[in-house]
Structure formats: structure tokens, C-alpha cells
Amino acid sequence: IPPFGPGYINQVRRFPLGVVAQITPFNHPLLITIKKLAPALATGNAVVIKPSELAPASIIELAHLCTEAGLPKGVMNVVLGDKEVCSSLIQDSTIVKVDFTGGPATGKVIGGQAGA
């Protein structure tokens, strides 16, 4: 069923956005990261992951495994740090999308920075 009636064509185009920042929480860090990472990479984006400073070990190991598996250098990157590092990442001009999972108070701050 055409969405607008006869004479219209509905078309969906998928293309890479560029560099995507993914900010993940301390609970279930590996699961949440993989759920974010797979679609971003599959659509051709580069990714910068900023895991919680409370639980970065599994994400660091994931980065090592991806390197061993042959993922090209620079496609998946991990940055470690606190909220200042997170703010710097969000405000970097090369970041075209910010994907955040976490609490609502932090989400408001990140949303405000990403939308500025």
C-alpha cells in the first residue's frame, strides 16, 4: 500500500553517517556495547566507545579481540575517562551521532551537549 496514494514512491536509503560515539553504562557493559556496535559497523560507520569508568575491562578486551579478528585500525576505538572525557568526545566536531545508554539525569546533560 503506497503511503501517500498513487503517483508517490516511498524510498528508504541507508548510508554511513561517519564517526559515531557510543557511551555505555556500568551494568551489562559488554552486552550493551555489542548491541550498539554491530549495527553501527554493519552500516559502515567508525565508532568511538566510551565505557563507564567503573567497568571498562570487557570493552578493552573486546577491542583487542576485534583487532585480532582483523577489524581495520581506527574503525573501532575505545576512550577511557570520566565525564570530562565524555564531554570532550561529544563536542568533538568529527562525531556525527551520539548513542547513549544510562540514567535520565546524565542523558539530559549529554543531550544538551550533543544538540549544542
PDB file of C-alpha atoms in Angstrom:
ATOM      1  CA  ILE A   1       0.000   0.000   0.000  1.00  0.00           C
ATOM      2  CA  PRO A   2       1.629   3.283  -1.016  1.00  0.00           C
ATOM      3  CA  PRO A   3       1.793   5.663   1.970  1.00  0.00           C
ATOM      4  CA  PHE A   4       0.691   8.769   0.028  1.00  0.00           C
ATOM      5  CA  GLY A   5      -1.513   7.383  -2.697  1.00  0.00           C
ATOM      6  CA  PRO A   6      -0.848   6.938  -6.424  1.00  0.00           C
ATOM      7  CA  GLY A   7       1.987   8.880  -8.030  1.00  0.00           C
ATOM      8  CA  TYR A   8       4.317   8.742  -4.983  1.00  0.00           C
ATOM      9  CA  ILE A   9       7.207   6.446  -4.229  1.00  0.00           C
ATOM     10  CA  ASN A  10       8.393   5.687  -0.707  1.00  0.00           C
ATOM     11  CA  GLN A  11      12.133   5.005  -0.659  1.00  0.00           C
ATOM     12  CA  VAL A  12      14.492   4.191   2.214  1.00  0.00           C
ATOM     13  CA  ARG A  13      18.203   4.763   1.744  1.00  0.00           C
ATOM     14  CA  ARG A  14      20.802   3.540   4.196  1.00  0.00           C
ATOM     15  CA  PHE A  15      24.269   5.064   4.232  1.00  0.00           C
ATOM     16  CA  PRO A  16      27.083   5.527   6.744  1.00  0.00           C
ATOM     17  CA  LEU A  17      26.926   8.606   8.948  1.00  0.00           C
ATOM     18  CA  GLY A  18      30.638   8.791   9.780  1.00  0.00           C
ATOM     19  CA  VAL A  19      32.069   8.646  13.301  1.00  0.00           C
ATOM     20  CA  VAL A  20      29.618   7.568  15.993  1.00  0.00           C
ATOM     21  CA  ALA A  21      30.207   7.997  19.736  1.00  0.00           C
ATOM     22  CA  GLN A  22      28.760   5.264  21.910  1.00  0.00           C
ATOM     23  CA  ILE A  23      28.548   5.876  25.645  1.00  0.00           C
ATOM     24  CA  THR A  24      27.780   2.784  27.695  1.00  0.00           C
ATOM     25  CA  PRO A  25      26.823   2.234  31.347  1.00  0.00           C
ATOM     26  CA  PHE A  26      28.459   0.150  34.064  1.00  0.00           C
ATOM     27  CA  ASN A  27      25.753  -2.526  34.100  1.00  0.00           C
ATOM     28  CA  HIS A  28      25.978  -5.095  31.299  1.00  0.00           C
ATOM     29  CA  PRO A  29      28.804  -3.190  29.577  1.00  0.00           C
ATOM     30  CA  LEU A  30      29.672  -5.880  27.032  1.00  0.00           C
ATOM     31  CA  LEU A  31      26.080  -6.749  26.073  1.00  0.00           C
ATOM     32  CA  ILE A  32      25.050  -3.134  25.587  1.00  0.00           C
ATOM     33  CA  THR A  33      28.225  -2.287  23.681  1.00  0.00           C
ATOM     34  CA  ILE A  34      27.806  -5.178  21.261  1.00  0.00           C
ATOM     35  CA  LYS A  35      24.148  -4.267  20.666  1.00  0.00           C
ATOM     36  CA  LYS A  36      25.278  -0.749  19.740  1.00  0.00           C
ATOM     37  CA  LEU A  37      28.487  -1.657  17.930  1.00  0.00           C
ATOM     38  CA  ALA A  38      27.220  -4.299  15.500  1.00  0.00           C
ATOM     39  CA  PRO A  39      24.674  -2.132  13.642  1.00  0.00           C
ATOM     40  CA  ALA A  40      26.999   0.878  13.585  1.00  0.00           C
ATOM     41  CA  LEU A  41      29.805  -1.149  11.995  1.00  0.00           C
ATOM     42  CA  ALA A  42      27.443  -3.034   9.682  1.00  0.00           C
ATOM     43  CA  THR A  43      26.261   0.260   8.204  1.00  0.00           C
ATOM     44  CA  GLY A  44      29.812   1.442   7.565  1.00  0.00           C
ATOM     45  CA  ASN A  45      30.444   3.800  10.462  1.00  0.00           C
ATOM     46  CA  ALA A  46      33.546   4.216  12.579  1.00  0.00           C
ATOM     47  CA  VAL A  47      32.881   4.015  16.314  1.00  0.00           C
ATOM     48  CA  VAL A  48      34.352   5.578  19.428  1.00  0.00           C
ATOM     49  CA  ILE A  49      33.199   3.731  22.547  1.00  0.00           C
ATOM     50  CA  LYS A  50      33.360   5.438  25.926  1.00  0.00           C
ATOM     51  CA  PRO A  51      32.593   2.767  28.536  1.00  0.00           C
ATOM     52  CA  SER A  52      31.784   3.550  32.132  1.00  0.00           C
ATOM     53  CA  GLU A  53      34.911   4.231  34.127  1.00  0.00           C
ATOM     54  CA  LEU A  54      33.538   1.662  36.609  1.00  0.00           C
ATOM     55  CA  ALA A  55      33.556  -1.252  34.135  1.00  0.00           C
ATOM     56  CA  PRO A  56      35.878  -0.796  31.144  1.00  0.00           C
ATOM     57  CA  ALA A  57      37.709  -4.164  31.205  1.00  0.00           C
ATOM     58  CA  SER A  58      35.338  -6.150  28.975  1.00  0.00           C
ATOM     59  CA  ILE A  59      35.256  -3.348  26.394  1.00  0.00           C
ATOM     60  CA  ILE A  60      39.045  -3.146  26.300  1.00  0.00           C
ATOM     61  CA  GLU A  61      39.167  -6.910  25.757  1.00  0.00           C
ATOM     62  CA  LEU A  62      36.524  -6.631  23.017  1.00  0.00           C
ATOM     63  CA  ALA A  63      38.719  -4.073  21.248  1.00  0.00           C
ATOM     64  CA  HIS A  64      41.684  -6.460  21.424  1.00  0.00           C
ATOM     65  CA  LEU A  65      39.565  -9.298  20.019  1.00  0.00           C
ATOM     66  CA  CYS A  66      38.293  -7.110  17.179  1.00  0.00           C
ATOM     67  CA  THR A  67      41.870  -6.185  16.306  1.00  0.00           C
ATOM     68  CA  GLU A  68      42.895  -9.853  16.341  1.00  0.00           C
ATOM     69  CA  ALA A  69      39.921 -10.678  14.119  1.00  0.00           C
ATOM     70  CA  GLY A  70      41.135  -8.187  11.512  1.00  0.00           C
ATOM     71  CA  LEU A  71      38.936  -5.140  12.064  1.00  0.00           C
ATOM     72  CA  PRO A  72      40.837  -2.289  10.396  1.00  0.00           C
ATOM     73  CA  LYS A  73      42.685   0.135  12.622  1.00  0.00           C
ATOM     74  CA  GLY A  74      40.600   3.177  13.531  1.00  0.00           C
ATOM     75  CA  VAL A  75      37.208   1.601  12.822  1.00  0.00           C
ATOM     76  CA  MET A  76      36.575   0.774  16.487  1.00  0.00           C
ATOM     77  CA  ASN A  77      38.163   2.969  19.130  1.00  0.00           C
ATOM     78  CA  VAL A  78      37.882   2.999  22.916  1.00  0.00           C
ATOM     79  CA  VAL A  79      38.431   6.057  25.083  1.00  0.00           C
ATOM     80  CA  LEU A  80      38.587   5.825  28.852  1.00  0.00           C
ATOM     81  CA  GLY A  81      37.809   8.505  31.378  1.00  0.00           C
ATOM     82  CA  ASP A  82      35.261  10.408  33.372  1.00  0.00           C
ATOM     83  CA  LYS A  83      32.596  12.975  32.475  1.00  0.00           C
ATOM     84  CA  GLU A  84      35.173  15.477  31.187  1.00  0.00           C
ATOM     85  CA  VAL A  85      36.389  12.922  28.642  1.00  0.00           C
ATOM     86  CA  CYS A  86      32.782  12.201  27.734  1.00  0.00           C
ATOM     87  CA  SER A  87      32.064  15.910  27.218  1.00  0.00           C
ATOM     88  CA  SER A  88      35.139  16.304  25.023  1.00  0.00           C
ATOM     89  CA  LEU A  89      34.067  13.324  22.934  1.00  0.00           C
ATOM     90  CA  ILE A  90      30.531  14.618  22.451  1.00  0.00           C
ATOM     91  CA  GLN A  91      31.719  18.086  21.472  1.00  0.00           C
ATOM     92  CA  ASP A  92      34.332  16.819  19.000  1.00  0.00           C
ATOM     93  CA  SER A  93      33.461  18.051  15.518  1.00  0.00           C
ATOM     94  CA  THR A  94      34.154  14.644  13.923  1.00  0.00           C
ATOM     95  CA  ILE A  95      31.365  12.973  15.916  1.00  0.00           C
ATOM     96  CA  VAL A  96      28.153  12.918  13.865  1.00  0.00           C
ATOM     97  CA  LYS A  97      25.998  10.820  16.193  1.00  0.00           C
ATOM     98  CA  VAL A  98      25.941  10.151  19.923  1.00  0.00           C
ATOM     99  CA  ASP A  99      24.390   6.918  21.196  1.00  0.00           C
ATOM    100  CA  PHE A 100      23.896   6.946  24.969  1.00  0.00           C
ATOM    101  CA  THR A 101      22.596   4.358  27.408  1.00  0.00           C
ATOM    102  CA  GLY A 102      22.348   5.415  31.032  1.00  0.00           C
ATOM    103  CA  GLY A 103      20.342   7.384  33.552  1.00  0.00           C
ATOM    104  CA  PRO A 104      17.955  10.247  32.755  1.00  0.00           C
ATOM    105  CA  ALA A 105      19.961  12.943  34.560  1.00  0.00           C
ATOM    106  CA  THR A 106      23.107  12.093  32.620  1.00  0.00           C
ATOM    107  CA  GLY A 107      21.041  11.751  29.443  1.00  0.00           C
ATOM    108  CA  LYS A 108      19.792  15.323  29.793  1.00  0.00           C
ATOM    109  CA  VAL A 109      23.354  16.608  30.109  1.00  0.00           C
ATOM    110  CA  ILE A 110      24.584  14.543  27.154  1.00  0.00           C
ATOM    111  CA  GLY A 111      21.570  15.501  25.051  1.00  0.00           C
ATOM    112  CA  GLY A 112      22.191  19.160  25.771  1.00  0.00           C
ATOM    113  CA  GLN A 113      25.839  18.882  24.779  1.00  0.00           C
ATOM    114  CA  ALA A 114      25.158  16.812  21.677  1.00  0.00           C
ATOM    115  CA  GLY A 115      22.468  19.201  20.497  1.00  0.00           C
ATOM    116  CA  ALA A 116      24.546  22.331  21.032  1.00  0.00           C
TER     117      ALA A 116
END
